[in-house]
Coordinates of C-alpha atoms and ligand atoms in Angstrom, one line a residue:
M8 CA 83.7 106.1 108.4
P9 CA 86.5 103.8 109.7
G10 CA 90.2 104.1 108.5
W11 CA 89.1 105.6 105.2
F12 CA 92.8 106.1 102.7
I13 CA 92.9 108.1 99.8
S14 CA 96.3 109.1 97.7
L15 CA 96.4 112.4 95.0
E16 CA 98.3 110.9 91.7
G17 CA 99.3 112.3 88.8
I18 CA 102.4 114.1 86.1
E19 CA 104.1 116.9 87.8
G20 CA 101.8 120.2 88.8
A21 CA 99.5 118.3 88.1
G22 CA 97.9 120.3 91.4
K23 CA 97.8 117.2 94.0
T24 CA 99.5 119.3 97.1
T25 CA 97.6 122.3 96.9
Q26 CA 94.4 119.6 96.2
M27 CA 95.6 118.0 98.9
H28 CA 95.3 120.4 101.8
L29 CA 91.6 121.9 100.4
L30 CA 90.1 118.6 100.8
A31 CA 91.7 117.7 104.7
D32 CA 90.4 121.0 105.2
W33 CA 87.2 119.9 103.6
L34 CA 87.2 117.0 106.0
Q35 CA 88.4 118.9 108.7
R36 CA 85.6 120.4 108.9
Q37 CA 83.1 117.4 108.3
G38 CA 85.4 116.1 111.9
H39 CA 87.3 113.4 110.3
T40 CA 90.9 113.7 111.9
V41 CA 92.6 113.9 108.7
L42 CA 96.2 112.3 108.4
T43 CA 98.6 114.1 105.4
T44 CA 101.0 112.9 103.9
W45 CA 103.3 111.9 101.7
E46 CA 105.6 109.3 98.7
P47 CA 108.9 109.9 98.9
G48 CA 109.4 111.2 102.1
G49 CA 106.8 110.2 104.4
T50 CA 109.9 109.2 106.8
E51 CA 112.1 110.3 108.2
L52 CA 114.2 107.4 106.8
G53 CA 112.4 108.4 103.5
Q54 CA 113.6 112.4 103.3
S55 CA 117.6 110.6 102.5
L56 CA 115.7 109.0 99.8
R57 CA 114.1 111.2 98.6
Q58 CA 117.3 113.6 98.5
L59 CA 118.8 110.0 97.0
L60 CA 116.1 109.3 93.9
L61 CA 115.0 113.1 92.9
H62 CA 119.1 114.7 93.0
H63 CA 120.6 112.1 91.0
R64 CA 120.4 109.6 87.8
L65 CA 119.9 106.5 89.5
P66 CA 119.9 103.2 87.4
H67 CA 116.1 102.1 87.2
R68 CA 116.2 98.7 89.3
T69 CA 118.1 100.7 91.9
E70 CA 115.7 102.9 91.5
L71 CA 112.8 101.5 91.8
L72 CA 114.0 99.5 94.9
L73 CA 114.5 102.7 97.0
Y74 CA 110.8 104.1 96.1
A75 CA 109.4 100.6 97.0
A76 CA 112.0 101.4 100.4
D77 CA 110.7 104.6 100.6
R78 CA 107.2 103.2 101.1
A79 CA 107.5 99.8 102.9
T80 CA 108.8 102.5 105.2
H81 CA 106.3 104.3 105.3
I82 CA 103.4 102.2 105.8
A83 CA 104.6 100.9 108.8
E84 CA 105.4 103.7 110.1
V85 CA 102.7 106.4 109.3
L86 CA 100.4 104.6 107.2
Q87 CA 99.2 102.0 108.8
P88 CA 99.1 103.2 112.7
A89 CA 97.0 105.9 111.0
L90 CA 94.4 103.5 109.3
Q91 CA 94.5 101.6 112.1
T92 CA 92.9 105.0 114.1
H93 CA 90.9 105.2 111.5
Q94 CA 92.2 108.8 110.5
V95 CA 91.5 109.4 107.3
V96 CA 94.6 109.6 105.6
L97 CA 95.5 111.4 102.0
C98 CA 98.7 110.1 99.8
D99 CA 100.6 112.1 97.7
R100 CA 101.5 109.5 95.6
Y101 CA 101.1 105.5 96.1
T102 CA 102.4 102.4 93.8
D103 CA 100.2 104.5 91.3
S104 CA 102.7 106.7 90.6
T105 CA 105.3 103.4 90.7
V106 CA 103.8 101.9 87.6
A107 CA 103.2 104.8 85.6
Y108 CA 107.2 106.4 85.6
Q109 CA 108.9 103.6 86.8
G110 CA 106.9 101.5 84.6
Y111 CA 105.1 103.7 82.0
G112 CA 108.3 106.2 81.7
R113 CA 110.7 104.4 82.2
G114 CA 110.3 101.6 80.1
M115 CA 110.4 98.8 83.2
D116 CA 108.7 95.3 82.9
L117 CA 105.4 96.6 84.2
H118 CA 104.7 92.6 86.1
L119 CA 107.9 93.1 88.0
I120 CA 106.6 96.2 89.0
D121 CA 103.7 94.6 90.3
Q122 CA 105.8 91.7 92.5
V123 CA 107.4 95.2 93.4
N124 CA 105.0 97.1 94.6
T125 CA 103.8 93.4 96.6
I126 CA 106.1 93.2 98.8
A127 CA 106.7 97.1 99.7
T128 CA 103.1 96.5 100.0
G129 CA 101.7 94.2 101.8
G130 CA 98.5 94.0 99.9
L131 CA 98.2 98.3 100.8
M132 CA 96.1 100.5 98.8
P133 CA 94.4 102.8 98.6
D134 CA 89.7 103.3 98.5
L135 CA 90.0 106.0 96.4
T136 CA 92.7 106.6 93.9
L137 CA 92.3 110.9 92.7
W138 CA 94.3 111.2 89.1
L139 CA 94.7 115.0 88.9
D140 CA 94.7 114.9 84.8
V141 CA 96.1 117.3 83.2
P142 CA 98.2 118.1 79.5
V143 CA 101.8 117.8 80.4
E144 CA 102.2 121.2 78.2
V145 CA 99.7 122.3 81.8
G146 CA 101.3 119.9 84.5
L147 CA 105.3 120.7 83.4
R148 CA 104.4 124.4 83.2
R149 CA 102.7 124.4 86.4
A150 CA 105.8 122.7 87.4
R151 CA 108.5 124.2 85.6
G152 CA 107.4 128.2 86.7
R153 CA 108.6 127.5 90.3
G154 CA 111.9 127.4 89.3
D155 CA 114.8 124.3 90.3
L156 CA 113.8 121.4 88.5
N157 CA 114.7 118.1 90.2
A158 CA 115.9 114.3 87.7
I159 CA 112.7 113.7 87.4
E160 CA 111.2 116.8 85.9
Q161 CA 114.1 117.1 84.1
E162 CA 113.3 114.3 81.9
S163 CA 111.8 115.1 78.4
F164 CA 108.4 116.1 77.5
A165 CA 108.1 112.7 75.9
F166 CA 108.1 111.1 78.9
H167 CA 106.3 112.8 81.0
E168 CA 103.2 111.5 78.2
R169 CA 104.4 108.3 78.3
V170 CA 103.6 108.4 82.4
R171 CA 100.4 110.0 82.0
Q172 CA 99.2 107.0 79.7
G173 CA 100.7 105.2 82.1
Y174 CA 97.8 106.7 84.2
Q175 CA 95.4 106.6 81.8
A176 CA 95.9 102.2 81.7
L177 CA 95.8 102.6 85.2
A178 CA 92.5 104.1 85.2
K179 CA 91.5 102.0 82.9
Q180 CA 92.5 99.0 84.8
Y181 CA 91.2 100.3 87.9
P182 CA 87.8 101.7 86.8
Q183 CA 86.3 101.6 90.6
R184 CA 89.2 102.5 92.6
I185 CA 90.8 105.1 91.1
C186 CA 88.2 108.4 89.5
R187 CA 89.2 110.8 87.2
I188 CA 89.1 114.8 88.1
D189 CA 89.4 116.8 84.9
A190 CA 92.1 119.1 86.7
A191 CA 92.9 121.3 84.2
S192 CA 91.0 123.5 85.2
D193 CA 90.8 126.8 88.8
V194 CA 91.5 125.2 91.9
E195 CA 88.8 126.2 92.4
T196 CA 86.2 123.9 89.8
V197 CA 88.4 120.9 90.8
F198 CA 88.0 120.3 94.2
K199 CA 84.7 120.7 93.2
Q200 CA 84.9 117.5 90.8
I201 CA 87.2 115.7 93.5
R202 CA 84.1 116.6 96.0
A203 CA 82.0 115.3 94.3
A204 CA 84.1 111.4 93.4
I205 CA 84.6 112.4 97.3
A206 CA 80.7 112.2 98.0
G207 CA 79.8 109.8 95.0
R208 CA 81.9 107.2 96.6
W209 CA 80.6 107.2 100.4
R210 CA 76.9 107.0 98.6
E211 CA 77.8 103.7 96.9
P212 CA 81.3 102.4 97.6
A213 CA 81.1 99.9 95.2
S214 CA 80.3 102.1 92.2
E215 CA 82.7 103.6 89.6
C216 CA 84.0 106.9 89.0
Q217 CA 83.9 106.9 85.2
Ligands
Z5A303 N1 107.6 108.9 92.4 C1 108.4 108.1 91.3 O1 108.7 108.2 90.4 N2 108.3 107.1 91.6 C2 107.3 106.8 92.7 O2 106.7 105.7 92.9 C3 106.8 108.0 93.8 C4 107.3 109.1 93.4 C5 106.7 107.5 95.2 C6 107.8 113.3 94.0 O3 108.4 114.7 93.4 C7 108.8 112.8 92.2 O4 108.5 111.4 92.8 C8 108.0 112.2 90.9 C9 107.6 111.6 90.2 C10 108.5 110.6 91.7 N3 108.4 113.3 90.3 N4 109.2 114.7 89.9 N5 109.3 115.7 89.8 P1 107.6 115.6 94.3 O5 106.8 114.9 95.3 O6 108.4 116.8 94.4 O7 106.3 116.0 92.8 P2 104.9 116.0 92.3 O8 104.7 115.6 93.2 O9 105.3 115.8 90.8 O10 105.2 117.5 92.9 P3 104.2 118.9 92.1 O11 105.2 118.9 90.0 O12 104.1 119.9 93.7 O13 103.0 118.6 91.4 P4 101.7 118.8 92.3 O14 101.4 118.4 93.9 O15 101.1 118.2 91.8 O16 101.3 120.2 92.4 P5 101.5 121.5 93.4 O17 102.2 121.4 93.9 O18 99.6 121.9 93.4 O19 101.3 123.1 92.1 C11 102.5 123.5 91.3 C12 102.3 124.6 91.3 O20 100.4 124.0 90.3 C13 101.9 125.4 92.2 O21 102.9 127.0 92.0 C14 100.3 125.9 92.2 O22 99.7 127.2 92.9 C15 100.2 125.5 90.4 N6 98.4 125.2 89.9 C16 98.0 124.3 91.3 N7 96.6 123.7 90.6 C17 96.8 124.9 89.7 C18 95.1 125.0 88.7 N8 93.8 123.8 89.5 N9 95.4 126.6 88.2 C19 96.8 127.2 88.1 N10 97.5 126.6 88.7 C20 97.8 125.7 90.1

């Protein structure tokens, strides 16, 4: 397999990080070289941006541009080099997070967000996006069970509902790229769906997930 780019998306507590590590192990056991990474914060500069983004209340445009700066750096320093050397890249959040959180959550103009995403990515999009979908009450219960809440986790229930609706809209808009995974069940059941989605995509690269 040449370089393959898979992003994992969803609201807080959807299980992205848990599933990304299971998936990395599974792919490695099949002989693939796998890189796991995340946004915001997948580079040294990104770590500083992450601190600003998650621990301060910033004006919305500032927030949007900092996510874009994090992404442009991440692509140049991490994603492109890995894809060029034929690795499988698993990325915890990417451009769909910006659409869902800044667009649907914050209510920023979706066209503006697309423009900023295009500038940041130069058009690099995942081959496959696994959208781990959970009801907001389930995701927040899991995330809040861990203690300290960051600025976004402290947003209202309605904010997180809008974010989830953003993912629903994206999945409808890009059915070939985005696979909805029912992430409300136990870890192994969720992982089984992910393996099936990936196997389906390998068999039929142009197929729709839903
Ligand atoms: N953000 C943005 O606004 N715009 C952007 O463009 C980008 C990001 C790129 C990043 O935070 C924040 O940045 C994010 C959006 C914003 N919002 N917040 N906050 P983050 O990276 O720190 O947080 P996160 O991505 O939301 O991660 P998370 O809360 O850790 O969720 P997760 O990775 O999906 O879940 P997890 O860590 O795998 O699991 C959470 C807990 O649930 C943990 O205790 C697990 O053991 C448990 N878990 C996992 N799966 C299950 C199942 N299936 N059943 C039961 N329990 C489970």
